[in-house]
Amino acid sequence: MSIGNSPEDERPFEDVSEEDRPSVSVGRALQQARIAAGLTVDDISTATRVRIAIVHAIEQDDFAPCGGDVYARGHIRALAKAVKLDPAPLLAQYEAQNGGGRPAPTPAAPLFEAERIRPERRGPNWTAAMVAAIVVVIGFVGFTMINRDEGGANVAGDTEPAESPTPSPTTKTAKPVVPAPDPSDSAIAAAPQDKVTVKVVAADAPSWISAKDHNGKVLFAELLKKGEDKTFQDSSKIDLVLGDAGGLDLFVNGKKIEEDWQPGAVERLTYTKGDPQAG
């Protein structure tokens, strides 16, 4: 008589394969990870700059408020990183459920703080200096000739004081031609030095735009249609989220930001009243 476990007790436990396990939707996975991390929807919205209504919709697997596949993938990626999930499986599952099996696009560039641009050094304006010098010489020569004519008349012994000659229209001093300033230079001169001014122009394509001031207050969070522009101003800082940076032109404190953003790229930027500057 043997003492021990019966053969039935020694049988290994059944292993449930990955295919037999119930799958969790993209929104449900993000919601569960957020709750497990002890975060609220407001916390996620603040960390990712995705509107609260869109976070709620995504967690219910409703991607219509995102405004398209490009924005939906960008929001999924941002929410996944905020709750410490790998975004790649979620993006693949989203494509399988909503994109007809299309391959996932190239991920957007990572979050970064916009590179400060060193302003170009401008040399002295020699053209304007030469024009001013020529005007001074012409004025001096004309003044000398008039005085010489008046002195010659008095030496000749005229009893009556010589009449001041009427200047001929042909001897009118020409005004110096000053070249028109560069548009970007004029904009810089017009921008207040004690504030940060950011202008976003939807030059090539519509894009969803979010802008916040230094207190985190939302200044704008809507779709900017093609051809429209929006200007934001704050005493110290402007935070931006550009849904499709490749279709936008960006001006900071009157200076155009030259960046080679790709169409569909989601960019998160921060500018201060000192930008653009050496840094």
Short mmCIF file of N, CA, C and O in Angstrom, two decimals, residues 181-271:
data_model
loop_
_atom_site.label_atom_id
_atom_site.label_comp_id
_atom_site.label_asym_id
_atom_site.label_seq_id
_atom_site.Cartn_x
_atom_site.Cartn_y
_atom_site.Cartn_z
N PRO A 181 12.31 96.60 -44.16
CA PRO A 181 12.81 95.59 -43.20
C PRO A 181 12.24 94.22 -43.51
O PRO A 181 11.17 94.08 -44.10
N ASP A 182 12.99 93.23 -43.15
CA ASP A 182 12.53 91.85 -43.30
C ASP A 182 11.28 91.63 -42.44
O ASP A 182 11.21 92.10 -41.32
N PRO A 183 10.25 90.90 -42.96
CA PRO A 183 9.01 90.72 -42.19
C PRO A 183 9.26 90.12 -40.82
O PRO A 183 8.64 90.50 -39.84
N SER A 184 10.18 89.16 -40.73
CA SER A 184 10.43 88.52 -39.44
C SER A 184 11.06 89.50 -38.46
O SER A 184 10.77 89.49 -37.28
N ASP A 185 11.93 90.44 -38.98
CA ASP A 185 12.54 91.43 -38.11
C ASP A 185 11.50 92.41 -37.58
O ASP A 185 11.54 92.82 -36.42
N SER A 186 10.55 92.81 -38.45
CA SER A 186 9.49 93.70 -38.00
C SER A 186 8.65 93.05 -36.93
O SER A 186 8.25 93.68 -35.96
N ALA A 187 8.38 91.76 -37.11
CA ALA A 187 7.57 91.05 -36.12
C ALA A 187 8.29 90.97 -34.78
O ALA A 187 7.69 91.09 -33.72
N ILE A 188 9.61 90.77 -34.82
CA ILE A 188 10.38 90.70 -33.58
C ILE A 188 10.34 92.05 -32.87
O ILE A 188 10.17 92.12 -31.65
N ALA A 189 10.48 93.15 -33.64
CA ALA A 189 10.45 94.46 -33.04
C ALA A 189 9.09 94.76 -32.42
O ALA A 189 8.98 95.43 -31.41
N ALA A 190 8.00 94.22 -33.06
CA ALA A 190 6.66 94.49 -32.57
C ALA A 190 6.29 93.63 -31.38
O ALA A 190 5.38 93.95 -30.63
N ALA A 191 6.95 92.48 -31.19
CA ALA A 191 6.61 91.56 -30.10
C ALA A 191 7.04 92.17 -28.77
O ALA A 191 8.15 92.66 -28.64
N PRO A 192 6.17 92.14 -27.74
CA PRO A 192 6.56 92.68 -26.42
C PRO A 192 7.74 91.90 -25.84
O PRO A 192 7.78 90.68 -25.91
N GLN A 193 8.69 92.63 -25.28
CA GLN A 193 9.88 91.99 -24.74
C GLN A 193 9.62 91.33 -23.38
O GLN A 193 10.35 90.44 -22.98
N ASP A 194 8.56 91.78 -22.67
CA ASP A 194 8.30 91.24 -21.34
C ASP A 194 7.26 90.13 -21.35
O ASP A 194 6.77 89.72 -20.30
N LYS A 195 6.91 89.60 -22.54
CA LYS A 195 5.94 88.51 -22.64
C LYS A 195 6.40 87.51 -23.68
O LYS A 195 7.30 87.77 -24.47
N VAL A 196 5.76 86.35 -23.67
CA VAL A 196 6.00 85.36 -24.72
C VAL A 196 4.77 85.34 -25.62
O VAL A 196 3.63 85.26 -25.15
N THR A 197 5.01 85.46 -26.91
CA THR A 197 3.94 85.49 -27.92
C THR A 197 4.16 84.36 -28.91
O THR A 197 5.23 84.26 -29.52
N VAL A 198 3.16 83.50 -29.06
CA VAL A 198 3.24 82.35 -29.96
C VAL A 198 2.08 82.42 -30.94
O VAL A 198 0.92 82.57 -30.54
N LYS A 199 2.41 82.31 -32.23
CA LYS A 199 1.39 82.32 -33.28
C LYS A 199 1.48 81.01 -34.07
O LYS A 199 2.55 80.62 -34.51
N VAL A 200 0.34 80.34 -34.22
CA VAL A 200 0.26 79.07 -34.94
C VAL A 200 -0.60 79.29 -36.18
O VAL A 200 -1.73 79.79 -36.08
N VAL A 201 -0.08 78.91 -37.35
CA VAL A 201 -0.79 79.08 -38.62
C VAL A 201 -0.97 77.71 -39.27
O VAL A 201 0.01 76.99 -39.48
N ALA A 202 -2.22 77.34 -39.57
CA ALA A 202 -2.49 76.09 -40.29
C ALA A 202 -2.27 76.33 -41.78
O ALA A 202 -3.19 76.51 -42.55
N ALA A 203 -0.99 76.34 -42.18
CA ALA A 203 -0.63 76.73 -43.55
C ALA A 203 -0.98 75.66 -44.57
O ALA A 203 -1.50 75.96 -45.65
N ASP A 204 -0.68 74.39 -44.27
CA ASP A 204 -0.84 73.32 -45.26
C ASP A 204 -1.94 72.32 -44.95
O ASP A 204 -2.40 71.63 -45.85
N ALA A 205 -2.36 72.22 -43.69
CA ALA A 205 -3.36 71.22 -43.34
C ALA A 205 -4.00 71.61 -42.01
O ALA A 205 -3.41 72.33 -41.22
N PRO A 206 -5.24 71.13 -41.76
CA PRO A 206 -5.85 71.38 -40.46
C PRO A 206 -5.14 70.58 -39.38
O PRO A 206 -4.53 69.55 -39.64
N SER A 207 -5.20 71.06 -38.15
CA SER A 207 -4.52 70.38 -37.04
C SER A 207 -5.20 70.72 -35.73
O SER A 207 -5.68 71.84 -35.54
N TRP A 208 -5.24 69.72 -34.84
CA TRP A 208 -5.76 69.95 -33.49
C TRP A 208 -4.67 70.63 -32.67
O TRP A 208 -3.52 70.20 -32.65
N ILE A 209 -5.02 71.74 -31.99
CA ILE A 209 -4.06 72.56 -31.25
C ILE A 209 -4.51 72.67 -29.80
O ILE A 209 -5.70 72.85 -29.52
N SER A 210 -3.54 72.54 -28.89
CA SER A 210 -3.80 72.81 -27.47
C SER A 210 -2.74 73.80 -26.97
O SER A 210 -1.56 73.65 -27.27
N ALA A 211 -3.18 74.83 -26.23
CA ALA A 211 -2.26 75.83 -25.69
C ALA A 211 -2.64 76.12 -24.24
O ALA A 211 -3.82 76.29 -23.93
N LYS A 212 -1.63 76.18 -23.36
CA LYS A 212 -1.84 76.49 -21.94
C LYS A 212 -0.86 77.58 -21.51
O LYS A 212 0.25 77.67 -22.04
N ASP A 213 -1.30 78.40 -20.51
CA ASP A 213 -0.41 79.42 -19.99
C ASP A 213 0.46 78.84 -18.87
O ASP A 213 0.43 77.63 -18.61
N HIS A 214 1.24 79.71 -18.20
CA HIS A 214 2.20 79.21 -17.21
C HIS A 214 1.51 78.63 -15.97
O HIS A 214 2.13 77.89 -15.21
N ASN A 215 0.22 78.93 -15.78
CA ASN A 215 -0.53 78.36 -14.66
C ASN A 215 -1.23 77.06 -15.02
O ASN A 215 -1.91 76.46 -14.19
N GLY A 216 -1.07 76.60 -16.27
CA GLY A 216 -1.75 75.38 -16.71
C GLY A 216 -3.16 75.62 -17.22
O GLY A 216 -3.87 74.67 -17.55
N LYS A 217 -3.58 76.87 -17.30
CA LYS A 217 -4.92 77.19 -17.80
C LYS A 217 -4.97 76.97 -19.31
O LYS A 217 -4.09 77.41 -20.05
N VAL A 218 -6.01 76.30 -19.77
CA VAL A 218 -6.17 76.01 -21.20
C VAL A 218 -6.62 77.28 -21.92
O VAL A 218 -7.68 77.85 -21.62
N LEU A 219 -5.79 77.75 -22.84
CA LEU A 219 -6.12 78.93 -23.64
C LEU A 219 -6.87 78.55 -24.91
O LEU A 219 -7.70 79.30 -25.40
N PHE A 220 -6.58 77.35 -25.45
CA PHE A 220 -7.21 76.91 -26.70
C PHE A 220 -7.02 75.41 -26.82
O PHE A 220 -5.94 74.90 -26.55
N ALA A 221 -8.07 74.70 -27.21
CA ALA A 221 -7.98 73.26 -27.40
C ALA A 221 -9.04 72.85 -28.42
O ALA A 221 -10.08 72.29 -28.08
N GLU A 222 -8.76 73.15 -29.68
CA GLU A 222 -9.71 72.88 -30.74
C GLU A 222 -8.96 72.57 -32.03
O GLU A 222 -7.74 72.65 -32.09
N LEU A 223 -9.76 72.23 -33.07
CA LEU A 223 -9.19 71.97 -34.39
C LEU A 223 -9.00 73.29 -35.12
O LEU A 223 -9.94 74.07 -35.25
N LEU A 224 -7.78 73.55 -35.56
CA LEU A 224 -7.47 74.76 -36.33
C LEU A 224 -7.57 74.40 -37.81
O LEU A 224 -6.81 73.57 -38.31
N LYS A 225 -8.55 75.00 -38.51
CA LYS A 225 -8.76 74.66 -39.91
C LYS A 225 -7.67 75.24 -40.80
O LYS A 225 -6.99 76.20 -40.42
N LYS A 226 -7.51 74.64 -41.98
CA LYS A 226 -6.48 75.10 -42.91
C LYS A 226 -6.73 76.56 -43.28
O LYS A 226 -7.84 76.95 -43.62
N GLY A 227 -5.69 77.37 -43.23
CA GLY A 227 -5.79 78.79 -43.53
C GLY A 227 -6.04 79.66 -42.30
O GLY A 227 -5.89 80.87 -42.38
N GLU A 228 -6.45 79.05 -41.19
CA GLU A 228 -6.68 79.81 -39.96
C GLU A 228 -5.40 79.94 -39.14
O GLU A 228 -4.45 79.18 -39.34
N ASP A 229 -5.37 80.91 -38.23
CA ASP A 229 -4.23 81.08 -37.34
C ASP A 229 -4.73 81.47 -35.95
O ASP A 229 -5.86 81.92 -35.79
N LYS A 230 -3.89 81.26 -34.97
CA LYS A 230 -4.24 81.56 -33.57
C LYS A 230 -2.98 82.08 -32.87
O LYS A 230 -1.90 81.53 -33.04
N THR A 231 -3.14 83.15 -32.09
CA THR A 231 -2.03 83.76 -31.37
C THR A 231 -2.28 83.65 -29.87
O THR A 231 -3.38 83.94 -29.40
N PHE A 232 -1.24 83.22 -29.12
CA PHE A 232 -1.34 83.07 -27.67
C PHE A 232 -0.25 83.91 -27.02
O PHE A 232 0.86 84.03 -27.54
N GLN A 233 -0.58 84.50 -25.87
CA GLN A 233 0.39 85.37 -25.18
C GLN A 233 0.30 85.15 -23.68
O GLN A 233 -0.80 84.98 -23.13
N ASP A 234 1.45 85.13 -23.02
CA ASP A 234 1.50 84.94 -21.57
C ASP A 234 2.70 85.70 -21.02
O ASP A 234 3.61 86.06 -21.77
N SER A 235 2.69 85.91 -19.72
CA SER A 235 3.76 86.69 -19.10
C SER A 235 5.08 85.93 -19.02
O SER A 235 6.14 86.54 -18.95
N SER A 236 5.03 84.56 -19.04
CA SER A 236 6.29 83.83 -18.89
C SER A 236 6.41 82.57 -19.73
O SER A 236 7.50 82.23 -20.17
N LYS A 237 5.30 81.82 -19.99
CA LYS A 237 5.45 80.52 -20.64
C LYS A 237 4.17 80.14 -21.38
O LYS A 237 3.07 80.43 -20.93
N ILE A 238 4.35 79.48 -22.54
CA ILE A 238 3.25 78.90 -23.31
C ILE A 238 3.59 77.44 -23.58
O ILE A 238 4.66 77.13 -24.10
N ASP A 239 2.68 76.51 -23.21
CA ASP A 239 2.84 75.08 -23.51
C ASP A 239 1.93 74.74 -24.69
O ASP A 239 0.74 75.07 -24.69
N LEU A 240 2.49 74.06 -25.70
CA LEU A 240 1.74 73.72 -26.91
C LEU A 240 1.71 72.22 -27.13
O LEU A 240 2.66 71.51 -26.79
N VAL A 241 0.60 71.75 -27.72
CA VAL A 241 0.52 70.40 -28.28
C VAL A 241 0.00 70.56 -29.71
O VAL A 241 -1.08 71.10 -29.93
N LEU A 242 0.81 70.13 -30.69
CA LEU A 242 0.45 70.24 -32.10
C LEU A 242 0.09 68.85 -32.62
O LEU A 242 0.92 67.96 -32.64
N GLY A 243 -1.17 68.68 -33.01
CA GLY A 243 -1.62 67.36 -33.45
C GLY A 243 -1.03 66.95 -34.78
O GLY A 243 -0.75 65.78 -35.00
N ASP A 244 -0.84 67.88 -35.69
CA ASP A 244 -0.22 67.59 -36.99
C ASP A 244 0.79 68.69 -37.27
O ASP A 244 0.52 69.64 -38.00
N ALA A 245 1.97 68.60 -36.66
CA ALA A 245 2.96 69.67 -36.74
C ALA A 245 3.45 69.90 -38.16
O ALA A 245 3.86 71.01 -38.50
N GLY A 246 3.42 68.86 -39.01
CA GLY A 246 3.93 69.01 -40.36
C GLY A 246 3.12 69.96 -41.22
O GLY A 246 3.61 70.46 -42.23
N GLY A 247 1.88 70.25 -40.86
CA GLY A 247 1.04 71.15 -41.66
C GLY A 247 0.96 72.55 -41.09
O GLY A 247 0.14 73.34 -41.55
N LEU A 248 1.81 72.88 -40.09
CA LEU A 248 1.70 74.16 -39.41
C LEU A 248 2.95 75.02 -39.61
O LEU A 248 4.04 74.51 -39.83
N ASP A 249 2.76 76.34 -39.52
CA ASP A 249 3.86 77.30 -39.40
C ASP A 249 3.79 77.86 -37.99
O ASP A 249 2.71 78.23 -37.50
N LEU A 250 4.94 77.99 -37.34
CA LEU A 250 5.00 78.41 -35.93
C LEU A 250 5.91 79.62 -35.80
O LEU A 250 7.04 79.62 -36.30
N PHE A 251 5.40 80.68 -35.13
CA PHE A 251 6.17 81.90 -34.89
C PHE A 251 6.22 82.14 -33.38
O PHE A 251 5.18 82.13 -32.72
N VAL A 252 7.43 82.34 -32.86
CA VAL A 252 7.61 82.58 -31.44
C VAL A 252 8.29 83.93 -31.27
O VAL A 252 9.39 84.16 -31.78
N ASN A 253 7.61 84.84 -30.56
CA ASN A 253 8.11 86.20 -30.35
C ASN A 253 8.51 86.85 -31.67
O ASN A 253 9.51 87.54 -31.77
N GLY A 254 7.71 86.60 -32.72
CA GLY A 254 7.92 87.22 -34.02
C GLY A 254 8.90 86.50 -34.91
O GLY A 254 9.10 86.89 -36.05
N LYS A 255 9.53 85.42 -34.43
CA LYS A 255 10.52 84.68 -35.21
C LYS A 255 9.94 83.35 -35.66
O LYS A 255 9.43 82.59 -34.84
N LYS A 256 10.03 83.03 -36.95
CA LYS A 256 9.52 81.76 -37.44
C LYS A 256 10.44 80.63 -36.99
O LYS A 256 11.65 80.70 -37.10
N ILE A 257 9.83 79.58 -36.44
CA ILE A 257 10.58 78.40 -35.99
C ILE A 257 10.74 77.46 -37.19
O ILE A 257 9.76 76.97 -37.74
N GLU A 258 11.98 77.24 -37.59
CA GLU A 258 12.26 76.38 -38.74
C GLU A 258 12.54 74.96 -38.26
O GLU A 258 13.62 74.65 -37.77
N GLU A 259 11.54 74.09 -38.34
CA GLU A 259 11.69 72.69 -37.94
C GLU A 259 11.14 71.81 -39.06
O GLU A 259 10.12 72.14 -39.68
N ASP A 260 11.80 70.70 -39.32
CA ASP A 260 11.37 69.78 -40.37
C ASP A 260 10.42 68.74 -39.79
O ASP A 260 10.73 67.55 -39.72
N TRP A 261 9.23 69.19 -39.34
CA TRP A 261 8.25 68.27 -38.79
C TRP A 261 7.55 67.53 -39.92
O TRP A 261 7.18 68.11 -40.94
N GLN A 262 7.34 66.24 -39.71
CA GLN A 262 6.69 65.40 -40.70
C GLN A 262 5.17 65.49 -40.55
O GLN A 262 4.65 65.70 -39.47
N PRO A 263 4.42 65.30 -41.66
CA PRO A 263 2.95 65.31 -41.58
C PRO A 263 2.47 64.23 -40.60
O PRO A 263 2.93 63.11 -40.62
N GLY A 264 1.55 64.60 -39.73
CA GLY A 264 0.99 63.67 -38.77
C GLY A 264 1.77 63.58 -37.47
O GLY A 264 1.34 62.91 -36.55
N ALA A 265 2.92 64.26 -37.38
CA ALA A 265 3.73 64.18 -36.16
C ALA A 265 3.08 64.99 -35.04
O ALA A 265 2.63 66.12 -35.26
N VAL A 266 3.01 64.41 -33.85
CA VAL A 266 2.48 65.10 -32.67
C VAL A 266 3.66 65.67 -31.89
O VAL A 266 4.55 64.95 -31.47
N GLU A 267 3.65 67.01 -31.71
CA GLU A 267 4.76 67.68 -31.04
C GLU A 267 4.26 68.39 -29.78
O GLU A 267 3.20 69.04 -29.80
N ARG A 268 5.01 68.28 -28.71
CA ARG A 268 4.70 68.96 -27.44
C ARG A 268 5.84 69.94 -27.16
O ARG A 268 6.98 69.53 -26.99
N LEU A 269 5.52 71.23 -27.13
CA LEU A 269 6.54 72.27 -27.09
C LEU A 269 6.28 73.24 -25.94
O LEU A 269 5.13 73.45 -25.54
N THR A 270 7.37 73.86 -25.45
CA THR A 270 7.27 74.87 -24.40
C THR A 270 8.15 76.06 -24.81
O THR A 270 9.32 75.87 -25.16
N TYR A 271 7.57 77.27 -24.76
CA TYR A 271 8.32 78.47 -25.11
C TYR A 271 8.18 79.50 -23.99
O TYR A 271 7.15 79.60 -23.33
#
